[in-house]
Tab-separated table of C-alpha atoms in Angstrom:
chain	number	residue	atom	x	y	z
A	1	UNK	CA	119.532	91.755	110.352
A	2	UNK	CA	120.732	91.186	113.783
A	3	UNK	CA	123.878	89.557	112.563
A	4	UNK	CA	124.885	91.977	110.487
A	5	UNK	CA	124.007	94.724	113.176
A	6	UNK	CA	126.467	93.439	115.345
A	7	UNK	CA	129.304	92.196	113.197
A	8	UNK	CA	129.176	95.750	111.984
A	9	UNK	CA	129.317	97.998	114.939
A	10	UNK	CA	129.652	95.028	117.713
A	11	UNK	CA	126.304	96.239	119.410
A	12	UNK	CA	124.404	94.364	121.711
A	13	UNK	CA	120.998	93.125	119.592
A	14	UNK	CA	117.538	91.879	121.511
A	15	UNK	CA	116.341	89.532	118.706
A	16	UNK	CA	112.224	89.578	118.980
A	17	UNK	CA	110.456	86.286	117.195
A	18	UNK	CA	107.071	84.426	118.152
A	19	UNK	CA	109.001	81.503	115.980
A	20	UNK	CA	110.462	78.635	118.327
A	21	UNK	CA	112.390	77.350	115.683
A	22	UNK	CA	113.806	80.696	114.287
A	23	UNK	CA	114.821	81.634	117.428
A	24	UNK	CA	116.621	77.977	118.029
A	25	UNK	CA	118.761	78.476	114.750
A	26	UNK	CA	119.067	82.265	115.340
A	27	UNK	CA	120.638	81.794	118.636
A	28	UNK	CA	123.020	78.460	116.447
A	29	UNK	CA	123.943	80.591	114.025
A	30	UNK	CA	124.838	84.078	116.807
A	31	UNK	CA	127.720	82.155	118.754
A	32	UNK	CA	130.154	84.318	119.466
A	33	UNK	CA	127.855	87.808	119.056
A	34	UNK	CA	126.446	89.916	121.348
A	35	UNK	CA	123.217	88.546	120.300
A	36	UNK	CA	120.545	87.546	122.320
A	37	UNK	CA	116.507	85.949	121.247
A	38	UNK	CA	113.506	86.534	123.089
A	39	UNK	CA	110.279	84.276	121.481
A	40	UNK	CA	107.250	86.649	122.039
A	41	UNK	CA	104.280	87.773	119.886
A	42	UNK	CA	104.659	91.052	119.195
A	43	UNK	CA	100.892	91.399	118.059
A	44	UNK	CA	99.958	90.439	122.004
A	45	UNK	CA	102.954	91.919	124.259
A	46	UNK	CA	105.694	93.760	123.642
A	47	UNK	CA	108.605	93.602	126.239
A	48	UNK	CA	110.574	96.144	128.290
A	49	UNK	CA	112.992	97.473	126.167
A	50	UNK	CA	116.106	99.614	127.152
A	51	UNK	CA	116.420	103.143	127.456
A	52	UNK	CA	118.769	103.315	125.452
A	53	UNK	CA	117.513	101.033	122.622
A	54	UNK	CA	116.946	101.665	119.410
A	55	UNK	CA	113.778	99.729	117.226
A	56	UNK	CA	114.667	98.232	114.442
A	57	UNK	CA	111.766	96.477	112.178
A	58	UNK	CA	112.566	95.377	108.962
A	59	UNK	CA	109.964	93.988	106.608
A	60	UNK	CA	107.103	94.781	109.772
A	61	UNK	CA	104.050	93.375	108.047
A	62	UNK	CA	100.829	94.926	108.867
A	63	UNK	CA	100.009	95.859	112.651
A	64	UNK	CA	103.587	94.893	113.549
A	65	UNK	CA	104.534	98.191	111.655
A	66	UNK	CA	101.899	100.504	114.019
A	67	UNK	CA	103.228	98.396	117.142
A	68	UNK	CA	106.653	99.057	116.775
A	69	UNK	CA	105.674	103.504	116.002
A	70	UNK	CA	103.522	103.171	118.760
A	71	UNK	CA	105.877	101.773	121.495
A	72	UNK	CA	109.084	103.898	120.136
A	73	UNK	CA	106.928	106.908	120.791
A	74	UNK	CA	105.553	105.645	124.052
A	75	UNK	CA	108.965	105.264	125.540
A	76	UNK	CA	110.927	107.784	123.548
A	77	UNK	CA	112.923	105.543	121.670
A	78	UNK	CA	114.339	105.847	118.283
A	79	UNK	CA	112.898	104.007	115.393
A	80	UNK	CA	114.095	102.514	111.936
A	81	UNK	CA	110.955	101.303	110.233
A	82	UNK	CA	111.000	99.623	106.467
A	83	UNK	CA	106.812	98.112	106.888
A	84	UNK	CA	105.323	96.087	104.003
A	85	UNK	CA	102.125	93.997	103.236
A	86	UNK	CA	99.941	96.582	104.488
A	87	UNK	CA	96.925	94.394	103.884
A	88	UNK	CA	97.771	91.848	107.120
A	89	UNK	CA	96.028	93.445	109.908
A	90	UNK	CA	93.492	92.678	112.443
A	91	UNK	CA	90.699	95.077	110.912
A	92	UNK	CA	89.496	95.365	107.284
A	93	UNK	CA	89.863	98.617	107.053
A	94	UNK	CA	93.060	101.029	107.021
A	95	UNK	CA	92.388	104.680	108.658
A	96	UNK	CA	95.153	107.246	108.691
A	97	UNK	CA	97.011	108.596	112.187
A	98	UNK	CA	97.663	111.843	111.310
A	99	UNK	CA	95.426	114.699	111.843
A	100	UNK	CA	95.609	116.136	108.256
A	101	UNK	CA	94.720	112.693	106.677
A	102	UNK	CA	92.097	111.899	109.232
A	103	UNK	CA	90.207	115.314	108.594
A	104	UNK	CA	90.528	114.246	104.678
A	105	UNK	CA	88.592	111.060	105.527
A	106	UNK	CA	90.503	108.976	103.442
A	107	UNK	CA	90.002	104.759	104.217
A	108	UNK	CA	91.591	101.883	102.333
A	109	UNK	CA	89.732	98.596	101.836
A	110	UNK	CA	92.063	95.502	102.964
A	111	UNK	CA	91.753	94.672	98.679
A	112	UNK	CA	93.239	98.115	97.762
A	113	UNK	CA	96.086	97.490	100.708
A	114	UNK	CA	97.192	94.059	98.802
A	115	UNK	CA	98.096	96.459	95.758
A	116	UNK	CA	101.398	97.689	96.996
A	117	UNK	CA	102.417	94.170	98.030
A	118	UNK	CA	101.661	92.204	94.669
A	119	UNK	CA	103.935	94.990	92.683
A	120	UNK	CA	105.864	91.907	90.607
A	121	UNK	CA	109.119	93.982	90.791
A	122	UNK	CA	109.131	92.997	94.638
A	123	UNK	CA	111.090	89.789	95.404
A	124	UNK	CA	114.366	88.044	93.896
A	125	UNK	CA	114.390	87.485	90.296
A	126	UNK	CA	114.375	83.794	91.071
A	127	UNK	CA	110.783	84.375	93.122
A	128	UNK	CA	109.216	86.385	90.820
A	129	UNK	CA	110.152	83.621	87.775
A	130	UNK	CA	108.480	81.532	89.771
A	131	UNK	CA	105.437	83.585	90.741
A	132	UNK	CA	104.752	84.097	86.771
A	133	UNK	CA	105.511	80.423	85.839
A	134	UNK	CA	102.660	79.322	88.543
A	135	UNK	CA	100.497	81.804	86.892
A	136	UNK	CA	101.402	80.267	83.122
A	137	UNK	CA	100.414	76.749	85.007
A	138	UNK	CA	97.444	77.293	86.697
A	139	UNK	CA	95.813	79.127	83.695
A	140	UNK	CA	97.532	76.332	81.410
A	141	UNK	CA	95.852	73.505	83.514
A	142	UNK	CA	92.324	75.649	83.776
A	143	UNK	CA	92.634	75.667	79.735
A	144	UNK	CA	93.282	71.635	79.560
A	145	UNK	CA	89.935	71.156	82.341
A	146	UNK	CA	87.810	73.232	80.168
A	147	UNK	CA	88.798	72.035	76.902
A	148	UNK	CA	87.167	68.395	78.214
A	149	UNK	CA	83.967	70.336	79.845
A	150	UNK	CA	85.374	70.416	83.584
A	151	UNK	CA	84.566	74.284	85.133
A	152	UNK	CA	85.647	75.889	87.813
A	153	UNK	CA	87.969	73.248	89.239
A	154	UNK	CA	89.358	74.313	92.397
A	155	UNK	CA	93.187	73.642	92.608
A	156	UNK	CA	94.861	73.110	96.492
A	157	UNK	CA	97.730	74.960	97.440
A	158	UNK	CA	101.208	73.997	95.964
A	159	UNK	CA	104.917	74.450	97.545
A	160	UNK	CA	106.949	76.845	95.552
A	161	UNK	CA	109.232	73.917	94.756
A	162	UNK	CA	106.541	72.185	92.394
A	163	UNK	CA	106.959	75.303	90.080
A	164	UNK	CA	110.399	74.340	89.510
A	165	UNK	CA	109.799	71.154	87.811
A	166	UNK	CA	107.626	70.941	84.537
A	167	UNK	CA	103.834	72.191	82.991
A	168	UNK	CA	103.148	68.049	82.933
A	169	UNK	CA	104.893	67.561	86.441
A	170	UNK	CA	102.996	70.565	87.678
A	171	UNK	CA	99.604	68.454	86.480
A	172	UNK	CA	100.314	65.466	87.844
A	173	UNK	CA	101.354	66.860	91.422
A	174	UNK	CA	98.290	68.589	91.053
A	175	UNK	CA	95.984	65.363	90.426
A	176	UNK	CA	97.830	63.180	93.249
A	177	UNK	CA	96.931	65.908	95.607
A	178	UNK	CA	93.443	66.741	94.832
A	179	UNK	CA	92.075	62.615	93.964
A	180	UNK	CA	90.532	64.594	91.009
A	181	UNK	CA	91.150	62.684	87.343
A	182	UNK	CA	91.448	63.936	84.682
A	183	UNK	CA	90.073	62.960	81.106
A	184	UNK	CA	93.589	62.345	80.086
A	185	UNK	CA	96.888	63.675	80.517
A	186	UNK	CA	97.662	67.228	79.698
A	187	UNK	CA	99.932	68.051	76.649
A	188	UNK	CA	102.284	71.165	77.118
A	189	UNK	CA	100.464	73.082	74.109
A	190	UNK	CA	98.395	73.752	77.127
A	191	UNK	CA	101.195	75.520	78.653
A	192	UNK	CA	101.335	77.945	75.758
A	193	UNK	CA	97.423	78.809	76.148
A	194	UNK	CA	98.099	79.878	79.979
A	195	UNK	CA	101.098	81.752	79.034
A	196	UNK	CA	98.902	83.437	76.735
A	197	UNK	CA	95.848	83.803	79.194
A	198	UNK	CA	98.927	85.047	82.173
A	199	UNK	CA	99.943	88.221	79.352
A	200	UNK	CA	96.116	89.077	79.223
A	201	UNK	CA	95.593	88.941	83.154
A	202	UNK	CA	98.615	91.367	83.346
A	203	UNK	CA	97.616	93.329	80.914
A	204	UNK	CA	94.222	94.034	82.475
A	205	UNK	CA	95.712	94.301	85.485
A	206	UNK	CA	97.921	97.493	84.348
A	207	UNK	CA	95.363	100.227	85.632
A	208	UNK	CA	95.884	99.207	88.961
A	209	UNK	CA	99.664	100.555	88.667
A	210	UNK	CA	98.931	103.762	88.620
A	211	UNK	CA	97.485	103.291	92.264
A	212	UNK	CA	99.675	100.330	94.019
A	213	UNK	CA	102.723	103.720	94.466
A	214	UNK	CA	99.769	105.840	95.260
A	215	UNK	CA	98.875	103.773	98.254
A	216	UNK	CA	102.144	103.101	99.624
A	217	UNK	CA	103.762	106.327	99.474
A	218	UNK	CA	100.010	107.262	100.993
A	219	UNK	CA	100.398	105.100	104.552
A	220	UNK	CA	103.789	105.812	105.001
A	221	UNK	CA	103.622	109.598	104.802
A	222	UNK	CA	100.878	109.524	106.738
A	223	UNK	CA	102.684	107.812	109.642
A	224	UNK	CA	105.581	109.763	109.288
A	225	UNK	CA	103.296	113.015	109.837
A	226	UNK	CA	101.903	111.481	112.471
A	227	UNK	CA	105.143	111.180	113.879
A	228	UNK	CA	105.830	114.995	113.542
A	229	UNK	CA	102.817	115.910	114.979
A	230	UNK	CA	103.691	114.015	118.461
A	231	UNK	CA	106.931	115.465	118.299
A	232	UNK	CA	109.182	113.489	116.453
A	233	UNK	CA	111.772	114.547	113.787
């Protein structure tokens, strides 16, 4: 975003990442743009910024969202703010900032923050294939275990890039990296069963549509009465 920030209107850009190596191929790939990175942590210090400067957080998970509202009204600054997965914060709870929401006592659970975030129509089309094929595995796999008496089989995690290969080469990754062995090697019938079992979970799963908007629309019009309220517009 900084890139294109200044290649657009050739403004100078204070890059702000607590990742070494993101700032090391930031700055690589800024040569020749009035571009500058600052590594810091954002959730324990935020830096002096300009007077003139202008906040910028795209995709501000979490607390990172409140941070950047919070400083751009503490030192009058002007804010573009696109926040997402509401659910990563440091409490478990979510309590509004405005004093019309606050006198509604209205609290979200960190479970009913996750909604918003898990809305399958987020992502590339690329990630979200691969977000439904891992689902079609897992369940696939789960099948094959329980079909030979094995329950509740915990799987480890699995890079993104194993649910580019096959149902069979998604098994066998999965057996290296656990030590557990199975009764015999799957067949890919068993990747029919979890496709099956995946349409079920999403079908059970469509009540919760009708809130994920809800919730969203919810937190951010909260903060942006919040923002009113303190003067903003």
């Amino acid at each position: 975003m900084g890139r294109k920030i200044c290649q657009k209107w050739s403004l100078p850009v204070l890059a702000l990442e607590r990742d070494k190596n993101l700032v090391r191929r930031g700055k690589e790939l800024a040569a020749g743009l009035p571009l500058s990175y600052r590594t810091v942590d954002l959730l324990e210090s935020v830096p002096k910024l300009p007077k003139s400067a202008t906040i910028c957080a795209l995709h501000a998970c979490g607390d990172l969202s409140d941070i950047a509202m919070h400083t751009a009204l503490e030192h009058d600054l002007d804010l573009m703010l696109a926040p997402c997965c509401y659910h990563k914060r440091a409490r478990q709870t979510w309590s509004p900032k405005s004093m019309f929401l606050t006198s509604e006592k209205v609290q979200l659970e960190k479970n009913e923050l996750m909604l918003p975030s898990a809305w399958m129509v987020v992502g590339r089309k690329r990630r979200v294939q691969l977000r439904e094929r891992a689902m079609r595995y897992r369940l696939g796999l789960t099948a094959f275990l329980e079909s030979h008496g094995v329950y509740g089989q915990r799987f480890p995690s699995v890079p993104r890039s194993v649910f580019s290969g096959s149902f069979i080469d998604f098994c066998l990754y999965i057996e290296k990296k656990s030590g557990f062995v199975f009764p015999q090697q799957p067949d890919k019938s068993f990747e029919q069963i979890g496709a099956e079992r995946a349409r079920k979970v999403r079908a059970l799963g469509l009540p919760r549509l009708i809130f994920r908007r809800g919730i969203e629309l919810l937190i951010v019009l909260d903060r942006v009465q919040y923002m009113l309220e303190q003067g903003r517009d």
